Coordinates of C-alpha atoms in Angstrom, one line a residue:
M1 CA 60.3 -114.5 123.8
D2 CA 63.1 -113.5 121.6
A3 CA 65.6 -111.0 122.8
T4 CA 64.6 -108.0 120.6
F5 CA 62.5 -105.6 122.7
A6 CA 61.3 -102.3 122.9
R7 CA 63.2 -99.6 124.9
P8 CA 62.0 -100.1 128.5
I9 CA 61.1 -96.9 130.8
G10 CA 62.6 -96.7 134.2
R11 CA 65.2 -98.6 136.1
A12 CA 65.0 -102.5 136.3
H13 CA 65.3 -104.3 139.6
R14 CA 67.2 -107.6 139.9
E15 CA 64.3 -109.9 141.3
D16 CA 64.0 -113.5 141.0
G17 CA 64.4 -113.3 137.1
P18 CA 68.0 -113.6 137.1
V19 CA 67.9 -116.5 139.4
A20 CA 65.5 -118.2 137.1
A21 CA 67.7 -117.7 134.2
D22 CA 70.8 -119.1 136.1
A23 CA 68.8 -122.3 136.7
L24 CA 67.6 -122.6 133.2
N25 CA 71.2 -122.1 131.8
R26 CA 72.4 -124.9 134.2
D27 CA 69.5 -127.3 133.9
C28 CA 67.3 -126.7 131.0
R29 CA 68.2 -128.7 127.7
S30 CA 66.3 -126.3 125.3
N31 CA 68.1 -126.6 121.9
S32 CA 68.7 -124.4 119.0
P33 CA 68.1 -125.6 115.3
S34 CA 70.9 -128.1 114.5
R35 CA 73.5 -127.2 112.2
R36 CA 72.1 -129.2 109.4
A37 CA 68.6 -127.7 109.8
L38 CA 70.3 -124.2 109.8
S39 CA 72.4 -125.0 106.7
Q40 CA 69.0 -126.5 104.9
A41 CA 67.2 -123.2 105.9
L42 CA 70.0 -121.2 104.5
A43 CA 70.2 -123.1 101.3
G44 CA 66.4 -122.9 100.7
D45 CA 66.5 -119.3 101.0
T46 CA 69.5 -118.5 99.0
G47 CA 70.1 -121.6 96.9
S48 CA 73.6 -121.1 97.2
A49 CA 75.7 -124.4 97.9
S50 CA 78.8 -122.3 98.2
L51 CA 77.4 -120.6 101.2
V52 CA 76.3 -123.7 102.7
E53 CA 80.0 -125.0 102.2
L54 CA 81.1 -122.1 104.1
F55 CA 78.9 -122.7 107.1
S56 CA 79.9 -126.5 107.0
S57 CA 83.6 -125.4 107.1
R58 CA 83.1 -123.6 110.4
P59 CA 81.6 -126.2 112.9
H60 CA 81.9 -123.7 115.9
L61 CA 80.1 -120.8 114.3
F62 CA 76.8 -121.6 116.1
A63 CA 76.1 -123.4 119.3
E64 CA 73.3 -125.8 119.3
T65 CA 71.6 -124.4 122.3
T66 CA 69.9 -121.2 123.5
V67 CA 70.8 -119.2 126.5
F68 CA 68.5 -117.7 128.8
V69 CA 68.8 -114.0 130.4
S70 CA 66.5 -112.3 132.7
E71 CA 64.4 -109.5 131.3
A72 CA 65.8 -107.3 134.2
D73 CA 69.2 -107.8 133.1
L74 CA 68.3 -107.4 129.4
Q75 CA 66.8 -104.1 130.6
R76 CA 69.8 -103.0 132.7
M77 CA 72.1 -103.5 129.6
V78 CA 69.8 -101.1 127.6
Q79 CA 70.0 -98.5 130.6
I80 CA 73.7 -98.8 130.7
I81 CA 73.8 -98.3 126.9
D82 CA 71.5 -95.4 127.2
V83 CA 73.8 -93.5 129.7
V84 CA 76.9 -94.3 127.5
E85 CA 75.4 -92.9 124.7
R86 CA 74.4 -89.6 126.4
V87 CA 77.9 -89.2 127.8
V88 CA 79.4 -89.8 124.6
A89 CA 77.3 -87.0 123.0
R90 CA 78.7 -84.6 125.5
P91 CA 81.2 -82.2 124.0
A92 CA 83.6 -82.6 126.8
Y93 CA 83.8 -86.2 126.4
R94 CA 84.3 -85.9 122.7
Q95 CA 87.2 -83.4 123.2
T96 CA 88.8 -85.9 125.3
A97 CA 88.3 -88.8 123.1
F98 CA 89.4 -86.9 120.1
A99 CA 92.5 -85.4 121.8
R100 CA 94.2 -88.8 121.9
A101 CA 92.7 -90.3 118.6
P102 CA 94.8 -90.5 115.3
A103 CA 94.1 -87.9 112.7
A104 CA 91.6 -89.9 110.8
G105 CA 89.7 -90.4 114.2
R106 CA 89.1 -86.8 114.2
H107 CA 88.0 -86.2 110.8
P108 CA 84.5 -84.9 111.0
C109 CA 81.5 -86.8 109.3
A110 CA 78.0 -87.4 110.0
A111 CA 77.6 -91.2 109.6
A112 CA 77.2 -92.5 113.1
G113 CA 78.6 -96.0 112.4
V114 CA 76.8 -99.2 112.1
F115 CA 76.8 -102.3 114.5
V116 CA 78.4 -100.7 117.6
G117 CA 78.7 -103.5 119.8
Y118 CA 78.3 -103.5 123.5
D119 CA 79.7 -106.7 125.2
F120 CA 78.5 -107.7 128.6
H121 CA 79.3 -110.3 131.3
L122 CA 76.7 -111.3 133.7
G123 CA 78.2 -110.9 137.3
P124 CA 76.4 -111.7 140.6
Q125 CA 75.3 -108.0 140.7
G126 CA 74.2 -107.9 137.1
P127 CA 75.7 -107.1 133.6
R128 CA 79.1 -105.7 133.5
L129 CA 80.1 -103.8 130.4
I130 CA 83.4 -105.3 129.5
E131 CA 84.1 -103.9 126.1
I132 CA 82.7 -101.6 123.3
N133 CA 83.4 -102.5 119.7
S134 CA 82.9 -100.3 116.5
N135 CA 82.5 -103.0 114.0
A136 CA 80.9 -105.8 115.9
G137 CA 80.6 -108.9 113.8
G138 CA 77.9 -111.7 113.7
A139 CA 74.8 -109.4 113.6
M140 CA 73.6 -110.8 110.2
L141 CA 74.5 -114.4 111.3
N142 CA 72.3 -114.0 114.5
A143 CA 69.5 -112.3 112.7
R144 CA 69.3 -115.5 110.6
L145 CA 69.5 -117.8 113.6
L146 CA 66.7 -115.8 115.0
D147 CA 64.7 -116.4 111.8
V148 CA 65.5 -120.1 111.7
R149 CA 64.5 -120.6 115.4
R150 CA 61.3 -119.0 114.7
A151 CA 60.7 -121.2 111.6
C152 CA 62.0 -124.4 113.0
G153 CA 60.2 -124.3 116.4
A154 CA 60.1 -128.2 116.6
G155 CA 63.3 -128.7 114.5
T156 CA 61.4 -129.2 111.1
G157 CA 64.2 -127.5 109.2
K158 CA 61.7 -125.8 107.0
G159 CA 62.4 -122.6 105.1
F160 CA 61.9 -119.2 106.8
A161 CA 60.9 -115.7 106.1
R162 CA 63.4 -112.9 106.6
G163 CA 62.3 -111.1 109.9
P164 CA 62.0 -107.4 110.8
V165 CA 65.6 -107.3 112.3
E166 CA 67.2 -107.7 108.8
Q167 CA 64.9 -104.9 107.3
G168 CA 66.2 -102.8 110.2
F169 CA 69.7 -103.3 109.2
V170 CA 68.8 -102.1 105.6
D171 CA 67.0 -99.2 107.0
M172 CA 70.2 -98.5 109.1
F173 CA 72.5 -98.4 106.1
G174 CA 70.0 -96.2 104.4
S175 CA 70.2 -93.9 107.3
E176 CA 74.0 -93.8 107.2
W177 CA 73.7 -92.9 103.5
R178 CA 71.2 -89.9 104.1
L179 CA 73.2 -88.7 107.1
E180 CA 76.1 -88.1 104.7
R181 CA 74.2 -87.2 101.5
G182 CA 71.2 -85.7 102.5
A183 CA 67.5 -86.7 103.1
G184 CA 66.5 -86.9 99.7
S185 CA 69.3 -88.8 98.3
R186 CA 68.9 -91.8 96.2
L187 CA 70.2 -95.3 97.6
P188 CA 73.8 -96.0 96.8
G189 CA 74.3 -97.7 93.6
R190 CA 77.0 -100.1 94.9
V191 CA 78.1 -101.2 98.3
A192 CA 81.4 -102.9 99.1
I193 CA 81.8 -105.1 102.2
V194 CA 85.5 -104.7 102.9
D195 CA 88.0 -106.9 105.0
E196 CA 91.6 -107.9 104.6
R197 CA 91.4 -111.3 102.8
P198 CA 87.8 -111.6 103.0
D199 CA 87.6 -115.2 101.8
E200 CA 89.8 -116.2 104.7
Q201 CA 87.8 -114.6 107.4
Y202 CA 86.1 -116.8 109.9
L203 CA 83.0 -114.6 109.4
A204 CA 83.2 -114.8 105.7
P205 CA 79.7 -116.4 105.4
E206 CA 78.2 -113.4 107.0
F207 CA 79.8 -111.2 104.2
A208 CA 78.0 -113.3 101.8
L209 CA 74.7 -113.0 103.6
F210 CA 75.0 -109.1 103.7
R211 CA 75.8 -109.1 100.0
E212 CA 72.7 -111.0 99.4
L213 CA 70.6 -108.7 101.8
F214 CA 71.7 -105.5 99.8
E215 CA 71.0 -107.2 96.2
A216 CA 67.7 -108.2 97.7
H217 CA 66.8 -104.6 97.9
G218 CA 68.1 -103.4 94.6
I219 CA 71.7 -102.4 95.8
A220 CA 74.8 -103.9 93.9
A221 CA 77.2 -105.4 96.4
V222 CA 80.6 -106.7 96.3
I223 CA 83.1 -108.4 98.8
A224 CA 86.3 -106.8 98.5
D225 CA 89.9 -106.7 100.0
P226 CA 91.1 -103.2 100.4
A227 CA 93.7 -103.8 97.7
D228 CA 90.8 -104.1 95.3
L229 CA 89.8 -100.6 95.6
S230 CA 91.4 -97.5 94.0
F231 CA 90.8 -93.7 94.1
D232 CA 91.1 -91.6 91.3
G233 CA 90.7 -88.2 93.3
R234 CA 86.9 -88.2 92.7
R235 CA 85.4 -91.7 93.1
L236 CA 86.3 -94.9 94.9
W237 CA 86.5 -97.8 92.5
H238 CA 86.2 -101.5 92.3
R239 CA 86.8 -103.6 89.2
S240 CA 82.8 -103.9 89.2
G241 CA 82.3 -100.1 89.2
V242 CA 82.0 -97.2 91.3
V243 CA 81.6 -97.8 95.1
D244 CA 79.3 -95.5 96.8
L245 CA 79.2 -96.8 100.3
V246 CA 81.8 -99.2 102.2
Y247 CA 80.6 -101.4 105.0
N248 CA 83.7 -101.7 106.8
R249 CA 85.0 -104.7 108.6
L250 CA 88.7 -103.9 108.7
T251 CA 90.5 -104.1 112.1
D252 CA 92.8 -101.3 111.0
F253 CA 90.7 -98.9 113.0
A254 CA 92.6 -95.9 111.8
L255 CA 93.1 -97.1 108.2
A256 CA 96.8 -96.4 108.5
D257 CA 98.0 -99.5 106.8
G258 CA 99.2 -99.1 103.4
P259 CA 96.7 -101.4 101.6
N260 CA 94.0 -99.1 103.1
A261 CA 95.4 -95.8 101.6
A262 CA 92.9 -95.5 98.8
L263 CA 89.9 -96.1 101.0
L264 CA 91.3 -93.7 103.5
A265 CA 91.8 -91.0 100.8
A266 CA 88.3 -91.3 99.3
W267 CA 86.8 -91.2 102.8
L268 CA 88.6 -88.0 103.8
A269 CA 87.8 -86.5 100.3
G270 CA 84.1 -87.4 100.9
A271 CA 84.0 -89.6 97.9
V272 CA 82.7 -92.3 99.9
V273 CA 80.4 -93.2 102.9
L274 CA 82.4 -95.3 105.4
T275 CA 80.7 -97.1 108.0
P276 CA 81.9 -97.7 110.8
N277 CA 84.6 -95.4 110.3
P278 CA 87.7 -94.2 112.4
R279 CA 85.6 -91.5 114.2
T280 CA 83.2 -94.3 115.5
H281 CA 86.2 -96.1 116.8
A282 CA 87.6 -93.1 118.5
L283 CA 84.4 -92.2 120.4
Y284 CA 83.4 -95.7 121.2
A285 CA 86.0 -98.5 120.9
D286 CA 89.2 -97.1 122.1
K287 CA 89.6 -99.0 125.4
R288 CA 90.6 -96.0 127.2
N289 CA 87.0 -94.5 126.8
L290 CA 86.0 -97.2 129.5
C291 CA 88.5 -95.4 131.9
L292 CA 86.6 -92.2 131.4
L293 CA 83.0 -93.7 131.4
G294 CA 83.9 -95.5 134.8
D295 CA 85.7 -92.2 136.4
V296 CA 82.8 -90.8 138.6
R297 CA 84.9 -87.9 139.7
W298 CA 85.5 -86.8 135.9
L299 CA 82.0 -87.6 134.9
A300 CA 80.6 -85.3 137.7
Q301 CA 83.1 -82.5 136.2
I302 CA 81.5 -82.7 132.9
G303 CA 78.1 -82.6 134.3
V304 CA 76.7 -86.0 134.1
D305 CA 74.0 -86.5 137.0
E306 CA 74.5 -88.5 140.0
A307 CA 72.2 -91.4 139.1
D308 CA 73.8 -91.8 135.6
R309 CA 77.2 -91.9 137.4
A310 CA 76.1 -94.4 139.9
L311 CA 74.9 -96.8 137.1
L312 CA 78.0 -96.4 135.0
A313 CA 80.1 -97.0 138.3
E314 CA 78.2 -100.3 138.9
G315 CA 77.9 -101.5 135.4
I316 CA 81.4 -100.9 134.1
P317 CA 84.2 -102.8 135.9
R318 CA 87.2 -100.7 136.9
T319 CA 89.4 -99.8 133.9
C320 CA 92.6 -97.8 134.1
E321 CA 95.6 -97.1 131.8
V322 CA 98.9 -98.9 132.5
G323 CA 102.2 -97.3 132.2
P324 CA 105.7 -97.1 133.6
E325 CA 104.6 -95.1 136.6
N326 CA 102.1 -97.6 137.9
A327 CA 103.4 -100.9 136.2
E328 CA 104.6 -102.5 139.3
E329 CA 101.2 -102.2 141.3
Y330 CA 99.5 -103.8 138.3
W331 CA 101.9 -106.6 138.4
A332 CA 101.5 -107.3 141.9
T333 CA 97.7 -107.5 141.6
R334 CA 97.8 -109.0 138.3
R335 CA 95.2 -111.9 139.1
Q336 CA 92.7 -109.2 139.5
W337 CA 93.1 -107.8 136.1
F338 CA 92.5 -108.4 132.3
F339 CA 95.0 -106.4 130.1
K340 CA 93.8 -105.1 126.8
P341 CA 95.5 -102.7 124.2
F342 CA 93.9 -99.6 123.7
A343 CA 92.8 -100.5 120.0
G344 CA 92.7 -104.3 120.3
F345 CA 89.7 -106.5 119.3
G346 CA 88.7 -110.1 120.5
S347 CA 91.7 -111.8 122.2
K348 CA 94.4 -110.2 120.1
A349 CA 97.3 -109.2 122.3
A350 CA 94.9 -109.4 125.4
Y351 CA 96.1 -111.1 128.6
R352 CA 94.3 -112.5 131.7
G353 CA 96.5 -111.5 134.6
D354 CA 96.7 -114.9 136.2
K355 CA 98.1 -116.2 132.9
L356 CA 100.6 -113.4 132.4
T357 CA 104.5 -113.8 132.1
R358 CA 106.8 -111.2 133.1
R359 CA 108.1 -111.0 129.5
A360 CA 104.6 -110.3 128.2
F361 CA 104.1 -107.8 131.1
A362 CA 107.0 -105.9 130.1
A363 CA 105.6 -105.0 127.0
I364 CA 102.4 -104.0 128.7
S365 CA 104.3 -101.7 131.0
R366 CA 105.4 -99.8 128.4
G367 CA 102.1 -98.4 127.7
G368 CA 99.4 -98.9 125.1
Y369 CA 97.3 -100.9 127.5
V370 CA 94.4 -100.8 130.1
A371 CA 93.7 -103.1 132.9
Q372 CA 90.3 -104.1 133.6
A373 CA 89.1 -105.7 136.7
V374 CA 88.2 -109.3 136.2
V375 CA 84.4 -109.8 135.9
A376 CA 84.1 -113.8 135.7
P377 CA 81.5 -114.8 133.0
S378 CA 78.2 -116.5 133.6
E379 CA 78.0 -120.2 132.2
R380 CA 75.6 -122.3 130.0
R381 CA 75.6 -126.1 130.7
L382 CA 75.2 -128.4 127.8
V383 CA 76.1 -131.8 126.6
V384 CA 78.7 -131.9 123.9
D385 CA 79.6 -135.4 122.4
G386 CA 77.7 -137.1 125.3
V387 CA 79.5 -135.2 127.9
E388 CA 78.0 -132.6 130.3
Q389 CA 80.1 -129.5 130.5
D390 CA 79.8 -125.7 131.3
L391 CA 80.7 -123.3 128.6
K392 CA 81.4 -119.5 129.5
L393 CA 79.2 -116.9 127.6
D394 CA 79.2 -113.2 127.1
L395 CA 76.3 -111.2 125.6
R396 CA 76.5 -108.8 122.6
N397 CA 74.1 -105.9 122.1
Y398 CA 74.1 -104.7 118.6
V399 CA 73.4 -101.0 118.7
Y400 CA 72.7 -98.3 116.1
R401 CA 72.4 -94.6 117.3
G402 CA 71.8 -95.8 120.9
V403 CA 69.0 -98.4 119.9
V404 CA 69.7 -102.0 120.9
Q405 CA 68.6 -104.0 117.5
L406 CA 69.5 -107.5 118.7
V407 CA 71.2 -109.4 121.5
A408 CA 73.3 -112.5 121.1
A409 CA 75.3 -114.9 123.2
R410 CA 78.7 -116.4 122.5
L411 CA 79.7 -119.6 124.1
Y412 CA 83.4 -120.4 124.5
R413 CA 86.1 -121.9 126.6
G414 CA 89.4 -120.4 127.4
Q415 CA 90.4 -116.8 127.8
T416 CA 88.0 -115.1 125.4
T417 CA 85.4 -115.9 122.8
N418 CA 87.4 -117.8 119.9
F419 CA 84.8 -119.9 117.9
R420 CA 87.1 -122.9 118.4
T421 CA 85.1 -124.5 121.2
P422 CA 83.4 -127.8 120.4
G423 CA 79.7 -127.0 121.4
G424 CA 80.4 -123.2 121.3
G425 CA 79.7 -120.2 118.9
F426 CA 76.7 -117.8 118.7
A427 CA 73.5 -118.7 120.5
G428 CA 70.2 -117.2 120.5
V429 CA 68.9 -115.5 123.6
V430 CA 65.9 -116.1 125.3
A431 CA 64.3 -113.5 127.8
V432 CA 63.2 -115.1 131.0
P433 CA 60.6 -113.3 133.2
S434 CA 60.4 -113.8 137.1
G435 CA 59.7 -117.2 138.2
V436 CA 59.4 -119.0 134.7
P437 CA 60.0 -122.7 134.8
C438 CA 62.1 -124.4 132.0
G439 CA 59.4 -125.8 129.8
E440 CA 57.6 -122.4 129.5
A441 CA 60.8 -120.4 128.5
R442 CA 61.6 -122.5 125.5

């Protein structure tokens, strides 16, 4: 069973499924298609030698294994996401989130934001939501991995047909367009996939796959640096022509940096559909939002019911703002915490408390950080270069308007996911019902 599933009804219970999944992750040697098979499948589908070269230059993009997750834990993640989405829709939550957002984050728009990423660790008591991202990368890579797994079954390396997940991505961008331009609007004529120095980004192969996806559906697409864009007061331009929609992969979430000025001005003027956008980040990805979502007293004050408050209290590790007034308390208990900047992403400027120096903490104590209770990640045992070893893993749920589109794992060593670990990278997820032996779960 692939980890794409319909929305469950009712609350999940942790039975023996999680135990079975843990055992499979420890003992089962089920493999994903090899990097060679994956490259061959991609080459057969696109005929692009340059794309295959991009993949080969990133040896730790994909792990050659799968990760087992119980159906109960997959369902519990969906339930946590459901509750978060309901809270985010509340006026009191939005008022609080917007009050501390930059001006761009408060700008009204109808687009919901593509690829909101809900990242979880699997603790002993079930999934724990450690982070929400507003422009989560890897969705297309994992959709292709899923398709290749389906086709390669026994590692044949045969070509594959694009699956329904990719069609769902196209429909999602169409939804964003219609939300902004009206239900009867034609599709955008040109989409720009925008990131700073896109050719140098580690996930550059994904940009190429998205460009091909758009073009396969009759939409012109370009991969662009924000400096390649200009705004004439009416339209956003790329050298190839007018840009109607921007798929935003920038990590300048407020578009405050100089090179992003044209894109920001075009979006504020309504000249381009931007997704995700600063408003999406303000509502979801500012790390202070986890402080709100885990504060049961505040949730009660804004009318969240008891069952939903209990689920969030259990599903979100304690997360609190750090400032001069409480800095010494967090320094004294630093081994219990992971410190993250409000607008951080990945491992940038994030610190695990047991590795923290006084000098680094001095900057944290001045503000701009949250402290989150450490939830140790679960692990996947695999053989790398003939040596058995355990890699950490987290689970990313790709979500659009509250619906989980795809679940993927990331395997790594060190403090955070890094795509630098031999044997690590994105991995497919296999859902495990209660009491399934290794051979039946492949």
